[in-house]
XYZ file of C-alpha atoms in Angstrom:
352
model
C -8.512 19.710 -11.456
C -7.750 22.962 -9.686
C -10.137 22.363 -6.767
C -8.055 19.536 -5.339
C -5.577 20.291 -2.590
C -2.284 21.012 -4.392
C 0.486 18.588 -3.534
C 3.012 21.178 -4.591
C 1.896 23.973 -2.236
C 3.148 23.901 1.385
C 0.726 24.540 4.190
C 2.217 27.995 4.476
C 1.426 28.765 0.857
C 4.919 28.482 -0.507
C 5.366 26.538 -3.769
C 7.521 23.459 -4.064
C 10.258 24.244 -6.512
C 13.187 21.867 -5.734
C 14.072 18.364 -4.683
C 14.794 19.628 -1.144
C 11.418 21.349 -1.088
C 9.751 18.142 -2.107
C 11.357 16.155 0.733
C 9.841 18.642 3.200
C 6.487 18.741 1.498
C 6.345 14.957 1.426
C 6.614 14.909 5.219
C 3.757 17.363 5.316
C 1.586 15.141 3.110
C 2.239 12.118 5.376
C 1.458 14.120 8.545
C -1.841 15.399 6.996
C -2.847 11.862 5.999
C -1.964 10.496 9.427
C -3.776 13.260 11.355
C -6.939 13.171 9.313
C -7.322 9.672 7.916
C -5.048 6.811 8.863
C -3.901 7.839 12.373
C -0.356 8.286 13.679
C 1.764 5.224 14.059
C 4.418 4.634 16.719
C 8.125 4.699 15.924
C 9.743 1.522 14.677
C 11.167 -0.797 17.307
C 14.858 -0.697 17.964
C 15.216 -4.241 16.574
C 13.259 -7.162 15.141
C 14.125 -10.813 15.631
C 13.224 -13.685 13.369
C 12.955 -17.405 14.022
C 12.780 -19.800 11.046
C 10.396 -22.518 12.273
C 10.581 -24.838 9.290
C 11.535 -24.812 5.648
C 11.066 -26.831 2.456
C 13.915 -26.909 0.069
C 11.792 -27.842 -2.925
C 8.586 -25.996 -3.748
C 7.168 -24.148 -6.729
C 8.247 -27.049 -9.037
C 11.537 -27.099 -7.300
C 12.356 -23.453 -8.203
C 12.239 -22.146 -4.618
C 12.424 -22.987 -0.919
C 9.874 -21.809 1.478
C 10.538 -20.628 5.063
C 7.966 -20.291 7.773
C 9.210 -17.421 9.958
C 8.033 -15.849 13.201
C 8.910 -12.147 13.538
C 9.113 -10.565 17.015
C 9.924 -7.199 18.588
C 9.488 -5.261 21.777
C 6.493 -2.993 22.353
C 5.488 -0.750 25.283
C 3.429 -3.737 26.615
C 5.828 -6.526 26.017
C 7.165 -8.630 23.130
C 4.828 -9.146 20.164
C 5.206 -11.685 17.314
C 3.464 -12.717 14.098
C 4.192 -15.254 11.409
C 5.016 -14.837 7.748
C 6.252 -16.943 4.840
C 9.156 -16.401 2.545
C 9.807 -18.005 -0.829
C 13.421 -17.761 -2.016
C 14.263 -18.627 -5.641
C 16.924 -21.254 -5.889
C 18.267 -20.123 -9.281
C 19.469 -16.722 -8.103
C 21.868 -15.515 -5.452
C 19.861 -12.276 -4.846
C 16.320 -11.563 -5.941
C 13.957 -8.521 -5.968
C 11.176 -8.973 -3.371
C 7.425 -8.720 -3.487
C 5.813 -8.529 -0.023
C 2.113 -9.405 -0.125
C -0.208 -8.296 2.670
C -2.796 -11.081 2.338
C -6.205 -12.064 3.632
C -5.262 -15.661 4.393
C -2.135 -17.261 5.911
C -1.828 -19.823 3.072
C 1.454 -19.842 1.119
C -0.448 -20.802 -1.998
C -3.449 -18.619 -2.236
C -6.042 -17.497 -4.801
C -4.664 -13.992 -4.565
C -1.032 -15.072 -4.730
C 0.165 -17.146 -7.764
C 3.362 -18.051 -5.944
C 4.925 -20.210 -8.634
C 4.392 -17.684 -11.333
C 5.909 -14.917 -9.195
C 8.977 -17.094 -8.509
C 9.323 -17.999 -12.178
C 9.317 -14.234 -12.953
C 12.487 -13.908 -10.848
C 11.113 -12.583 -7.637
C 11.423 -13.611 -4.012
C 8.034 -13.549 -2.353
C 6.962 -12.938 1.263
C 3.446 -12.852 2.589
C 1.596 -12.516 5.911
C -1.974 -12.701 6.956
C -3.227 -9.298 8.121
C -5.320 -10.838 10.943
C -2.256 -12.443 12.395
C -1.286 -8.809 13.210
C -4.623 -7.610 14.613
C -8.261 -8.376 14.067
C -10.266 -6.707 11.299
C -12.869 -5.252 13.644
C -13.346 -2.586 16.304
C -11.507 -4.508 19.022
C -8.366 -2.548 19.897
C -7.295 -4.969 22.675
C -6.027 -7.895 20.658
C -2.806 -8.566 18.742
C -0.623 -5.568 17.870
C -3.485 -3.184 18.703
C -3.363 -4.292 22.329
C 0.301 -3.595 22.649
C 0.061 0.206 22.428
C -2.113 2.869 23.990
C -4.194 4.636 21.347
C -5.680 8.138 20.984
C -9.160 7.427 19.470
C -9.109 10.734 17.656
C -5.806 10.698 15.844
C -4.215 7.372 16.920
C -3.548 4.651 14.325
C -6.430 2.671 12.800
C -6.144 -0.887 11.653
C -4.865 0.070 8.174
C -1.926 1.828 9.835
C -1.281 -1.195 12.030
C -1.145 -3.582 9.152
C 1.095 -1.176 7.227
C 3.402 -0.780 10.192
C 3.650 -4.584 10.524
C 4.608 -4.800 6.854
C 7.487 -2.404 7.547
C 8.697 -4.656 10.314
C 8.821 -7.566 7.837
C 10.956 -5.224 5.632
C 13.219 -4.517 8.633
C 14.197 -8.149 8.638
C 14.096 -9.041 4.977
C 16.201 -6.102 3.964
C 19.037 -7.829 5.929
C 18.767 -11.182 4.180
C 21.553 -11.733 1.653
C 19.156 -13.424 -0.757
C 16.970 -10.274 -1.000
C 17.788 -7.333 -3.310
C 16.918 -4.642 -0.769
C 17.121 -1.959 -3.452
C 14.087 -3.492 -5.252
C 11.344 -4.173 -2.658
C 7.682 -4.084 -3.668
C 4.664 -4.150 -1.441
C 1.308 -5.498 -2.696
C -2.249 -5.618 -1.390
C -5.795 -5.859 -2.638
C -8.919 -3.971 -1.520
C -8.511 -2.878 2.087
C -4.996 -4.289 1.887
C -4.469 -2.299 -1.292
C -5.094 0.770 0.913
C -2.705 -0.662 3.426
C 0.047 -1.286 0.780
C -0.192 2.296 -0.512
C -0.050 3.816 3.049
C 2.959 1.583 3.863
C 4.727 2.662 0.683
C 3.920 6.321 1.228
C 5.680 6.197 4.622
C 8.452 3.577 4.056
C 10.979 4.803 1.584
C 12.646 1.369 1.409
C 9.600 0.325 -0.683
C 10.458 0.984 -4.314
C 7.253 -0.301 -5.893
C 3.736 0.062 -4.461
C 1.276 -2.498 -6.053
C -2.177 -1.156 -5.182
C -4.997 -3.354 -6.404
C -8.702 -2.522 -6.206
C -8.088 -0.132 -3.328
C -10.947 2.369 -3.886
C -12.092 4.759 -1.130
C -9.384 5.382 1.387
C -6.885 3.980 -1.119
C -6.101 5.345 -4.541
C -9.523 6.735 -5.401
C -10.445 10.420 -4.991
C -13.166 11.277 -2.496
C -14.039 14.611 -4.155
C -14.961 12.892 -7.396
C -17.436 10.027 -7.136
C -19.111 8.121 -9.901
C -22.198 5.951 -9.944
C -21.960 3.014 -7.549
C -18.767 4.149 -5.754
C -17.947 3.800 -2.098
C -17.793 7.066 -0.093
C -16.272 8.194 3.200
C -19.799 7.895 4.709
C -20.190 4.371 3.586
C -16.702 3.217 4.672
C -16.745 5.003 8.057
C -20.201 3.667 8.928
C -19.048 0.035 8.252
C -15.329 0.085 8.942
C -14.603 3.019 11.267
C -11.773 1.035 12.911
C -9.643 1.050 9.718
C -9.017 4.811 10.259
C -8.485 7.353 13.006
C -11.565 8.851 14.568
C -11.040 12.200 12.944
C -11.764 10.720 9.441
C -15.472 10.625 10.300
C -15.456 14.437 10.438
C -15.425 14.372 6.596
C -18.628 12.413 6.050
C -20.514 14.413 3.436
C -17.815 17.066 3.701
C -15.200 15.879 1.153
C -14.606 19.378 -0.160
C -13.372 20.442 3.316
C -10.780 17.750 3.578
C -7.238 19.267 3.674
C -6.172 16.275 1.470
C -7.399 13.738 -1.034
C -6.007 10.361 -1.951
C -3.570 11.765 -4.508
C -1.537 12.741 -1.392
C -0.833 9.094 -0.598
C 0.234 8.360 -4.179
C 2.390 11.471 -4.442
C 4.143 10.661 -1.075
C 5.687 7.700 -2.914
C 7.592 10.006 -5.362
C 10.236 9.578 -6.751
C 9.571 5.848 -6.370
C 7.044 3.810 -8.341
C 3.278 3.253 -7.900
C 1.079 0.740 -9.804
C -2.672 1.141 -9.422
C -5.007 -1.534 -10.862
C -8.788 -1.852 -11.093
C -11.390 -4.165 -12.711
C -14.069 -2.829 -15.111
C -16.957 -4.319 -13.121
C -15.757 -3.013 -9.806
C -17.771 0.151 -9.493
C -17.474 0.262 -5.712
C -13.721 0.925 -6.140
C -14.495 3.892 -8.444
C -11.966 3.054 -11.123
C -11.981 6.472 -12.908
C -11.416 8.363 -9.629
C -8.298 6.198 -9.034
C -7.030 7.047 -12.509
C -7.697 10.807 -11.930
C -5.922 10.507 -8.585
C -2.846 9.054 -10.275
C -2.930 11.959 -12.796
C -3.248 14.574 -9.987
C -0.327 13.010 -8.097
C 1.985 13.069 -11.113
C 3.248 16.725 -10.581
C 5.276 15.280 -7.646
C 7.326 13.380 -10.100
C 7.527 16.268 -12.502
C 9.206 18.528 -9.855
C 11.806 15.739 -9.485
C 12.552 15.577 -13.170
C 10.594 12.441 -13.780
C 7.166 11.433 -15.239
C 4.224 10.260 -13.177
C 1.262 8.720 -15.009
C 1.459 9.216 -18.732
C -2.112 8.685 -19.808
C -5.177 10.700 -21.115
C -7.636 12.206 -18.722
C -10.572 10.383 -20.323
C -11.500 7.141 -18.635
C -9.353 4.075 -19.352
C -10.886 1.360 -21.521
C -10.908 -2.261 -20.496
C -7.468 -3.722 -21.267
C -5.645 -0.379 -21.084
C -2.371 -0.309 -19.195
C -0.480 2.937 -18.953
C 2.971 2.073 -17.647
C 5.338 4.420 -19.427
C 6.013 6.695 -16.482
C 6.799 6.155 -12.822
C 3.097 5.657 -12.101
C 1.152 2.930 -13.846
C -2.618 2.489 -14.095
C -4.443 -0.503 -15.617
C -8.066 -1.529 -16.038
C -8.638 -5.169 -16.660
C -11.879 -7.000 -17.334
C -13.682 -8.739 -14.514
C -14.732 -8.181 -10.876
C -13.180 -7.168 -7.546
C -10.292 -9.621 -7.312
C -6.498 -9.863 -7.317
C -5.930 -11.960 -10.386
C -3.106 -13.109 -12.595
C -3.746 -10.398 -15.142
C -3.092 -7.857 -12.365
C -0.014 -9.667 -11.220
C 1.413 -9.819 -14.754
C 0.905 -6.130 -15.234
C 2.713 -5.331 -11.952
C 5.568 -7.792 -12.622
C 6.115 -6.499 -16.120
C 6.264 -2.925 -14.863
C 8.783 -3.813 -12.109
C 11.080 -5.694 -14.472
C 11.006 -2.770 -16.887
C 11.829 -0.182 -14.173
C 14.377 -1.982 -12.001
């Protein structure tokens, strides 16, 4: 896979040879991705505030309490707030956290088997992405309306949702019930892209759970298989997810100074789990697997293992979770199902 941009070669041609080198190169990877794909995000606010609006001391069969929380912070155009929900297990004083960026505001959701997650020993937080900003080309509403934006390299909606997830982490990492050393972020489809980009930037995220993310997520752009989404397809339909410059690479993937293994590699030395479904050709499952393999030298240079798996395509039911990067392929369609969740939770519990 020599023709992919090398994650271990600095922009000046120097090779990454040490942990300190990697820390510098990781910053380069994030800058390249921001400038060419996701757009640059603003700095974090100085502080976040949280108001617990209501709680229920007995949910998930009495194994957890749920809090409805409004998070707020200052922006250049005034205070902004959005809601999220937090499940806290009652059987533990401190729990590892999974933060789900979700499509709906419901605490109990088809993509979020809350009770099973609690019973596996996790605290769970979730927010609806459209409570942050709309999923369209309107940059005047919600969080998008609180900042001026450079259309060429300014943040797209994926970056906005990812930035909002980091603000939730700002608050939850201060809660005594949360094990701040073991925070995971999860998302599916466009929100799988979002979870990966959040984890690449935010080193407080120990585990990135990236489900069905495809183009602009875990899947290579330079390698496309039959039925897969491309930059052309995604930019023509969803240009607002990205910065304007990303459109420059329509039908010019070989000229990109990056590929999606940059986003995976930027999580090193932390953990990344990528999952796909065997009927989800649009997500280009094998390209995601290859991207995990190509990102793995980032872990090698740090004395760890990335994805330990063959280069031939995964078979349905395969789960390669021995290293710091996991890839699984389940049966079924584009969905965030219990099989996916179980693979992710098993991996986290094995690596904590």
